[in-house]
mmCIF file of C-alpha atoms in Angstrom:
data_model
loop_
_atom_site.group_PDB
_atom_site.id
_atom_site.type_symbol
_atom_site.label_atom_id
_atom_site.label_comp_id
_atom_site.label_asym_id
_atom_site.label_seq_id
_atom_site.Cartn_x
_atom_site.Cartn_y
_atom_site.Cartn_z
ATOM 1 C CA UNK A 1 -78.022 -127.903 97.952
ATOM 2 C CA UNK A 2 -80.141 -129.317 94.448
ATOM 3 C CA UNK A 3 -78.679 -132.316 92.704
ATOM 4 C CA UNK A 4 -77.967 -130.893 89.467
ATOM 5 C CA UNK A 5 -75.586 -134.102 88.620
ATOM 6 C CA UNK A 6 -78.000 -137.127 89.648
ATOM 7 C CA UNK A 7 -81.630 -135.418 87.581
ATOM 8 C CA UNK A 8 -79.636 -133.752 84.501
ATOM 9 C CA UNK A 9 -78.944 -135.573 81.754
ATOM 10 C CA UNK A 10 -76.543 -132.821 80.002
ATOM 11 C CA UNK A 11 -74.825 -129.126 81.047
ATOM 12 C CA UNK A 12 -73.896 -126.757 78.511
ATOM 13 C CA UNK A 13 -72.229 -123.459 79.245
ATOM 14 C CA UNK A 14 -73.844 -120.387 77.940
ATOM 15 C CA UNK A 15 -72.018 -116.686 78.164
ATOM 16 C CA UNK A 16 -74.455 -113.817 79.037
ATOM 17 C CA UNK A 17 -73.804 -111.884 76.257
ATOM 18 C CA UNK A 18 -75.682 -114.402 73.785
ATOM 19 C CA UNK A 19 -77.799 -114.750 76.468
ATOM 20 C CA UNK A 20 -79.365 -111.503 75.876
ATOM 21 C CA UNK A 21 -79.024 -111.473 71.931
ATOM 22 C CA UNK A 22 -81.015 -114.386 72.031
ATOM 23 C CA UNK A 23 -83.943 -113.071 74.257
ATOM 24 C CA UNK A 24 -84.239 -109.976 71.452
ATOM 25 C CA UNK A 25 -83.975 -112.600 68.931
ATOM 26 C CA UNK A 26 -86.981 -113.968 70.585
ATOM 27 C CA UNK A 27 -88.008 -110.510 71.105
ATOM 28 C CA UNK A 28 -87.908 -109.912 67.415
ATOM 29 C CA UNK A 29 -89.991 -112.426 67.048
ATOM 30 C CA UNK A 30 -93.031 -111.876 68.612
ATOM 31 C CA UNK A 31 -92.205 -113.646 71.513
ATOM 32 C CA UNK A 32 -91.485 -110.701 74.506
ATOM 33 C CA UNK A 33 -89.024 -113.454 76.308
ATOM 34 C CA UNK A 34 -86.089 -112.385 79.050
ATOM 35 C CA UNK A 35 -82.477 -113.325 79.085
ATOM 36 C CA UNK A 36 -83.335 -116.800 81.266
ATOM 37 C CA UNK A 37 -84.909 -117.656 78.063
ATOM 38 C CA UNK A 38 -82.565 -116.340 75.553
ATOM 39 C CA UNK A 39 -79.843 -118.818 78.016
ATOM 40 C CA UNK A 40 -82.824 -121.078 77.611
ATOM 41 C CA UNK A 41 -82.050 -121.243 73.684
ATOM 42 C CA UNK A 42 -78.544 -120.631 73.362
ATOM 43 C CA UNK A 43 -78.101 -124.048 74.975
ATOM 44 C CA UNK A 44 -80.818 -126.067 73.945
ATOM 45 C CA UNK A 45 -78.954 -124.637 69.711
ATOM 46 C CA UNK A 46 -75.369 -125.689 71.177
ATOM 47 C CA UNK A 47 -76.325 -129.301 72.436
ATOM 48 C CA UNK A 48 -78.281 -129.940 68.592
ATOM 49 C CA UNK A 49 -75.407 -128.691 66.575
ATOM 50 C CA UNK A 50 -73.189 -130.459 69.129
ATOM 51 C CA UNK A 51 -74.475 -133.737 69.309
ATOM 52 C CA UNK A 52 -74.440 -136.905 66.920
ATOM 53 C CA UNK A 53 -77.277 -138.115 64.298
ATOM 54 C CA UNK A 54 -77.174 -141.007 66.711
ATOM 55 C CA UNK A 55 -77.379 -139.266 70.004
ATOM 56 C CA UNK A 56 -81.254 -137.378 68.400
ATOM 57 C CA UNK A 57 -82.146 -140.528 67.314
ATOM 58 C CA UNK A 58 -84.035 -141.532 70.784
ATOM 59 C CA UNK A 59 -85.887 -137.559 70.637
ATOM 60 C CA UNK A 60 -86.998 -138.708 67.031
ATOM 61 C CA UNK A 61 -91.165 -138.502 66.293
ATOM 62 C CA UNK A 62 -92.184 -141.348 64.111
ATOM 63 C CA UNK A 63 -91.596 -138.923 60.893
ATOM 64 C CA UNK A 64 -88.292 -138.510 61.514
ATOM 65 C CA UNK A 65 -88.122 -134.805 63.280
ATOM 66 C CA UNK A 66 -86.420 -134.105 67.115
ATOM 67 C CA UNK A 67 -89.087 -131.868 69.056
ATOM 68 C CA UNK A 68 -86.816 -129.638 71.313
ATOM 69 C CA UNK A 69 -88.793 -127.827 73.888
ATOM 70 C CA UNK A 70 -87.462 -125.045 76.587
ATOM 71 C CA UNK A 71 -88.573 -123.112 78.773
ATOM 72 C CA UNK A 72 -89.435 -119.074 78.661
ATOM 73 C CA UNK A 73 -89.627 -117.687 82.946
ATOM 74 C CA UNK A 74 -89.568 -114.316 82.256
ATOM 75 C CA UNK A 75 -90.510 -110.725 80.367
ATOM 76 C CA UNK A 76 -87.630 -108.754 79.129
ATOM 77 C CA UNK A 77 -89.445 -105.715 80.812
ATOM 78 C CA UNK A 78 -87.457 -106.674 84.059
ATOM 79 C CA UNK A 79 -83.908 -105.972 82.209
ATOM 80 C CA UNK A 80 -84.151 -103.413 79.970
ATOM 81 C CA UNK A 81 -80.968 -101.598 80.584
ATOM 82 C CA UNK A 82 -79.045 -104.395 80.358
ATOM 83 C CA UNK A 83 -80.181 -105.289 77.157
ATOM 84 C CA UNK A 84 -77.971 -101.643 76.594
ATOM 85 C CA UNK A 85 -75.655 -102.465 79.341
ATOM 86 C CA UNK A 86 -74.104 -106.137 77.395
ATOM 87 C CA UNK A 87 -74.966 -105.706 73.780
ATOM 88 C CA UNK A 88 -73.484 -103.336 71.577
ATOM 89 C CA UNK A 89 -74.757 -99.759 69.696
ATOM 90 C CA UNK A 90 -75.071 -102.359 66.616
ATOM 91 C CA UNK A 91 -77.605 -104.125 68.217
ATOM 92 C CA UNK A 92 -80.838 -101.364 68.202
ATOM 93 C CA UNK A 93 -81.592 -98.824 66.013
ATOM 94 C CA UNK A 94 -80.832 -95.208 66.723
ATOM 95 C CA UNK A 95 -83.164 -93.524 69.313
ATOM 96 C CA UNK A 96 -84.437 -90.083 67.888
ATOM 97 C CA UNK A 97 -84.831 -87.248 70.837
ATOM 98 C CA UNK A 98 -83.656 -89.443 73.591
ATOM 99 C CA UNK A 99 -83.103 -86.416 75.554
ATOM 100 C CA UNK A 100 -86.776 -86.778 76.298
ATOM 101 C CA UNK A 101 -85.908 -89.601 78.044
ATOM 102 C CA UNK A 102 -84.007 -88.491 80.707
ATOM 103 C CA UNK A 103 -86.694 -86.632 82.900
ATOM 104 C CA UNK A 104 -86.282 -86.225 86.911
ATOM 105 C CA UNK A 105 -87.836 -88.359 89.282
ATOM 106 C CA UNK A 106 -88.963 -86.405 92.085
ATOM 107 C CA UNK A 107 -90.550 -86.264 95.182
ATOM 108 C CA UNK A 108 -94.126 -83.728 94.784
ATOM 109 C CA UNK A 109 -92.528 -80.422 95.340
ATOM 110 C CA UNK A 110 -89.173 -81.045 95.452
ATOM 111 C CA UNK A 111 -87.203 -81.459 92.777
ATOM 112 C CA UNK A 112 -83.840 -84.619 92.885
ATOM 113 C CA UNK A 113 -82.046 -85.830 89.968
ATOM 114 C CA UNK A 114 -83.161 -89.211 88.398
ATOM 115 C CA UNK A 115 -80.330 -91.014 90.451
ATOM 116 C CA UNK A 116 -81.591 -89.261 94.369
ATOM 117 C CA UNK A 117 -83.648 -92.179 94.812
ATOM 118 C CA UNK A 118 -81.733 -95.498 94.331
ATOM 119 C CA UNK A 119 -78.708 -95.981 97.007
ATOM 120 C CA UNK A 120 -76.915 -99.045 97.370
ATOM 121 C CA UNK A 121 -77.257 -102.179 99.586
ATOM 122 C CA UNK A 122 -74.027 -100.885 102.172
ATOM 123 C CA UNK A 123 -75.940 -97.274 102.237
ATOM 124 C CA UNK A 124 -79.869 -98.623 102.675
ATOM 125 C CA UNK A 125 -78.868 -101.230 104.820
ATOM 126 C CA UNK A 126 -77.278 -98.478 107.246
ATOM 127 C CA UNK A 127 -80.968 -97.039 106.365
ATOM 128 C CA UNK A 128 -83.158 -99.767 107.509
ATOM 129 C CA UNK A 129 -81.161 -100.724 110.002
ATOM 130 C CA UNK A 130 -80.625 -100.216 113.730
ATOM 131 C CA UNK A 131 -78.218 -103.170 114.059
ATOM 132 C CA UNK A 132 -73.766 -103.682 112.903
ATOM 133 C CA UNK A 133 -73.915 -106.374 109.897
ATOM 134 C CA UNK A 134 -72.565 -108.721 112.182
ATOM 135 C CA UNK A 135 -75.103 -108.008 114.482
ATOM 136 C CA UNK A 136 -77.261 -108.298 111.824
ATOM 137 C CA UNK A 137 -76.441 -111.966 110.400
ATOM 138 C CA UNK A 138 -75.724 -112.684 114.348
ATOM 139 C CA UNK A 139 -79.964 -112.388 114.515
ATOM 140 C CA UNK A 140 -81.266 -113.216 111.615
ATOM 141 C CA UNK A 141 -79.041 -117.185 112.592
ATOM 142 C CA UNK A 142 -80.694 -116.994 115.367
ATOM 143 C CA UNK A 143 -84.458 -116.594 113.662
ATOM 144 C CA UNK A 144 -85.192 -113.354 114.852
ATOM 145 C CA UNK A 145 -85.862 -110.264 113.304
ATOM 146 C CA UNK A 146 -83.542 -107.251 112.643
ATOM 147 C CA UNK A 147 -84.691 -104.154 114.949
ATOM 148 C CA UNK A 148 -86.077 -101.346 112.027
ATOM 149 C CA UNK A 149 -84.613 -97.807 111.786
ATOM 150 C CA UNK A 150 -88.371 -95.139 113.402
ATOM 151 C CA UNK A 151 -89.841 -94.807 109.707
ATOM 152 C CA UNK A 152 -89.079 -97.312 107.755
ATOM 153 C CA UNK A 153 -91.136 -100.085 105.657
ATOM 154 C CA UNK A 154 -88.988 -102.260 103.392
ATOM 155 C CA UNK A 155 -91.064 -104.010 99.677
ATOM 156 C CA UNK A 156 -89.490 -106.473 98.361
ATOM 157 C CA UNK A 157 -91.000 -107.244 94.729
ATOM 158 C CA UNK A 158 -89.874 -110.337 93.296
ATOM 159 C CA UNK A 159 -92.070 -112.967 93.080
ATOM 160 C CA UNK A 160 -92.781 -114.863 95.767
ATOM 161 C CA UNK A 161 -90.965 -118.156 94.956
ATOM 162 C CA UNK A 162 -88.248 -115.912 95.238
ATOM 163 C CA UNK A 163 -88.929 -114.364 98.259
ATOM 164 C CA UNK A 164 -89.591 -117.089 99.977
ATOM 165 C CA UNK A 165 -86.055 -118.167 99.284
ATOM 166 C CA UNK A 166 -84.506 -115.119 101.266
ATOM 167 C CA UNK A 167 -85.448 -111.765 101.509
ATOM 168 C CA UNK A 168 -84.667 -108.423 103.906
ATOM 169 C CA UNK A 169 -85.798 -108.727 108.187
ATOM 170 C CA UNK A 170 -89.165 -107.839 108.105
ATOM 171 C CA UNK A 171 -89.378 -106.473 104.770
ATOM 172 C CA UNK A 172 -93.214 -107.051 103.092
ATOM 173 C CA UNK A 173 -93.644 -109.486 99.922
ATOM 174 C CA UNK A 174 -94.733 -106.380 97.493
ATOM 175 C CA UNK A 175 -96.720 -107.800 94.417
ATOM 176 C CA UNK A 176 -94.786 -106.126 91.098
ATOM 177 C CA UNK A 177 -97.915 -105.853 89.315
ATOM 178 C CA UNK A 178 -100.044 -104.610 92.323
ATOM 179 C CA UNK A 179 -97.186 -101.893 93.750
ATOM 180 C CA UNK A 180 -98.027 -100.108 89.319
ATOM 181 C CA UNK A 181 -101.651 -100.110 88.824
ATOM 182 C CA UNK A 182 -102.347 -99.012 92.182
ATOM 183 C CA UNK A 183 -99.697 -97.291 94.128
ATOM 184 C CA UNK A 184 -102.539 -95.090 95.787
ATOM 185 C CA UNK A 185 -103.552 -97.604 97.705
ATOM 186 C CA UNK A 186 -100.329 -97.938 99.912
ATOM 187 C CA UNK A 187 -100.201 -94.207 100.788
ATOM 188 C CA UNK A 188 -102.009 -95.084 103.783
ATOM 189 C CA UNK A 189 -100.781 -97.704 104.786
ATOM 190 C CA UNK A 190 -97.028 -96.186 104.301
ATOM 191 C CA UNK A 191 -97.598 -92.449 105.512
ATOM 192 C CA UNK A 192 -94.668 -90.122 106.121
ATOM 193 C CA UNK A 193 -92.199 -93.881 106.003
ATOM 194 C CA UNK A 194 -89.882 -93.795 103.569
ATOM 195 C CA UNK A 195 -90.330 -96.504 101.630
ATOM 196 C CA UNK A 196 -87.319 -99.043 100.434
ATOM 197 C CA UNK A 197 -88.073 -100.977 97.524
ATOM 198 C CA UNK A 198 -85.583 -104.477 97.045
ATOM 199 C CA UNK A 199 -86.147 -106.643 93.836
ATOM 200 C CA UNK A 200 -83.809 -109.097 92.392
ATOM 201 C CA UNK A 201 -81.824 -106.747 90.620
ATOM 202 C CA UNK A 202 -82.778 -103.923 90.674
ATOM 203 C CA UNK A 203 -84.627 -102.546 88.274
ATOM 204 C CA UNK A 204 -88.709 -103.164 88.992
ATOM 205 C CA UNK A 205 -87.422 -102.028 92.591
ATOM 206 C CA UNK A 206 -86.576 -98.279 90.475
ATOM 207 C CA UNK A 207 -89.713 -98.692 88.762
ATOM 208 C CA UNK A 208 -92.088 -99.359 91.911
ATOM 209 C CA UNK A 209 -89.908 -95.903 93.539
ATOM 210 C CA UNK A 210 -90.719 -94.304 90.435
ATOM 211 C CA UNK A 211 -94.415 -94.723 90.368
ATOM 212 C CA UNK A 212 -94.305 -94.620 94.378
ATOM 213 C CA UNK A 213 -93.068 -91.396 94.509
ATOM 214 C CA UNK A 214 -95.421 -89.984 91.854
ATOM 215 C CA UNK A 215 -98.235 -91.161 94.028
ATOM 216 C CA UNK A 216 -96.256 -88.386 96.710
ATOM 217 C CA UNK A 217 -94.369 -91.593 98.730
ATOM 218 C CA UNK A 218 -91.515 -91.300 100.203
ATOM 219 C CA UNK A 219 -89.171 -94.000 97.670
ATOM 220 C CA UNK A 220 -85.948 -95.361 97.527
ATOM 221 C CA UNK A 221 -84.807 -98.339 94.721
ATOM 222 C CA UNK A 222 -81.580 -100.363 96.575
ATOM 223 C CA UNK A 223 -79.086 -100.354 93.386
ATOM 224 C CA UNK A 224 -77.849 -104.079 92.114
ATOM 225 C CA UNK A 225 -81.196 -105.574 94.423
ATOM 226 C CA UNK A 226 -80.826 -108.830 95.710
ATOM 227 C CA UNK A 227 -78.189 -109.590 93.889
ATOM 228 C CA UNK A 228 -75.468 -107.283 94.964
ATOM 229 C CA UNK A 229 -76.783 -107.128 98.629
ATOM 230 C CA UNK A 230 -75.920 -110.988 98.392
ATOM 231 C CA UNK A 231 -72.514 -110.774 96.416
ATOM 232 C CA UNK A 232 -72.205 -107.951 100.126
ATOM 233 C CA UNK A 233 -72.718 -110.619 102.532
ATOM 234 C CA UNK A 234 -75.173 -108.421 104.297
ATOM 235 C CA UNK A 235 -77.724 -109.846 106.571
ATOM 236 C CA UNK A 236 -80.987 -111.938 104.874
ATOM 237 C CA UNK A 237 -83.005 -114.682 105.957
ATOM 238 C CA UNK A 238 -81.899 -117.569 104.145
ATOM 239 C CA UNK A 239 -83.754 -121.221 103.799
ATOM 240 C CA UNK A 240 -82.668 -123.702 106.335
ATOM 241 C CA UNK A 241 -80.788 -125.605 103.881
ATOM 242 C CA UNK A 242 -78.992 -123.086 102.328
ATOM 243 C CA UNK A 243 -77.914 -122.425 105.848
ATOM 244 C CA UNK A 244 -76.659 -125.908 106.389
ATOM 245 C CA UNK A 245 -74.936 -126.115 103.267
ATOM 246 C CA UNK A 246 -72.685 -122.651 104.204
ATOM 247 C CA UNK A 247 -72.107 -124.400 107.465
ATOM 248 C CA UNK A 248 -70.851 -127.764 105.693
ATOM 249 C CA UNK A 249 -68.144 -125.833 103.265
#
């Protein structure tokens, strides 16, 4: 619902790969910035390359220089795996003894594979809620909660602003750093329940679920995060502007 056309002066289209490449350049230059930052930098560079001297004159300072600023909104750490997914092997030095990094993630006293605590959004929905998808949508669109199944708690470890924009019914916002630094503080609160953890793309939630399991908490990460949950069109709370925009469309 944001009026981009009435707000911005220029729009530049940037691909995913170049966004990750520029992010990697920033990191290797000492600025730990994520792909959104690389996206902004690549767009700025494209704009400057395509602009004529006349168009740039209004941006020049008294010394004749063009001072350009771009925003770095996030760190690279939530997206580590995606750098390897989008960029070729030539972008990275060879990892020695890589097999030492591939350890299983298991709850105390249990042996599971590294993927055992990560499930798709559709499987997660059926594991968390007592209603069908259609009934779930009817409830959230009416401003009501979807009943949780017994023994379940849902944590959202995105930033609070993202949580406020959309989230799963009856999910609890959990500050990401707090979950990493002191997962034991949540053990009594969670008890014997299974903690389902979700984030934007499934990276932070996987890390938090791992930390929970080390603390003796049963935990599951939702693969693909809210991005895949939304792509699967599963029920979620959304602000009025989004609901009204979809209804109008």
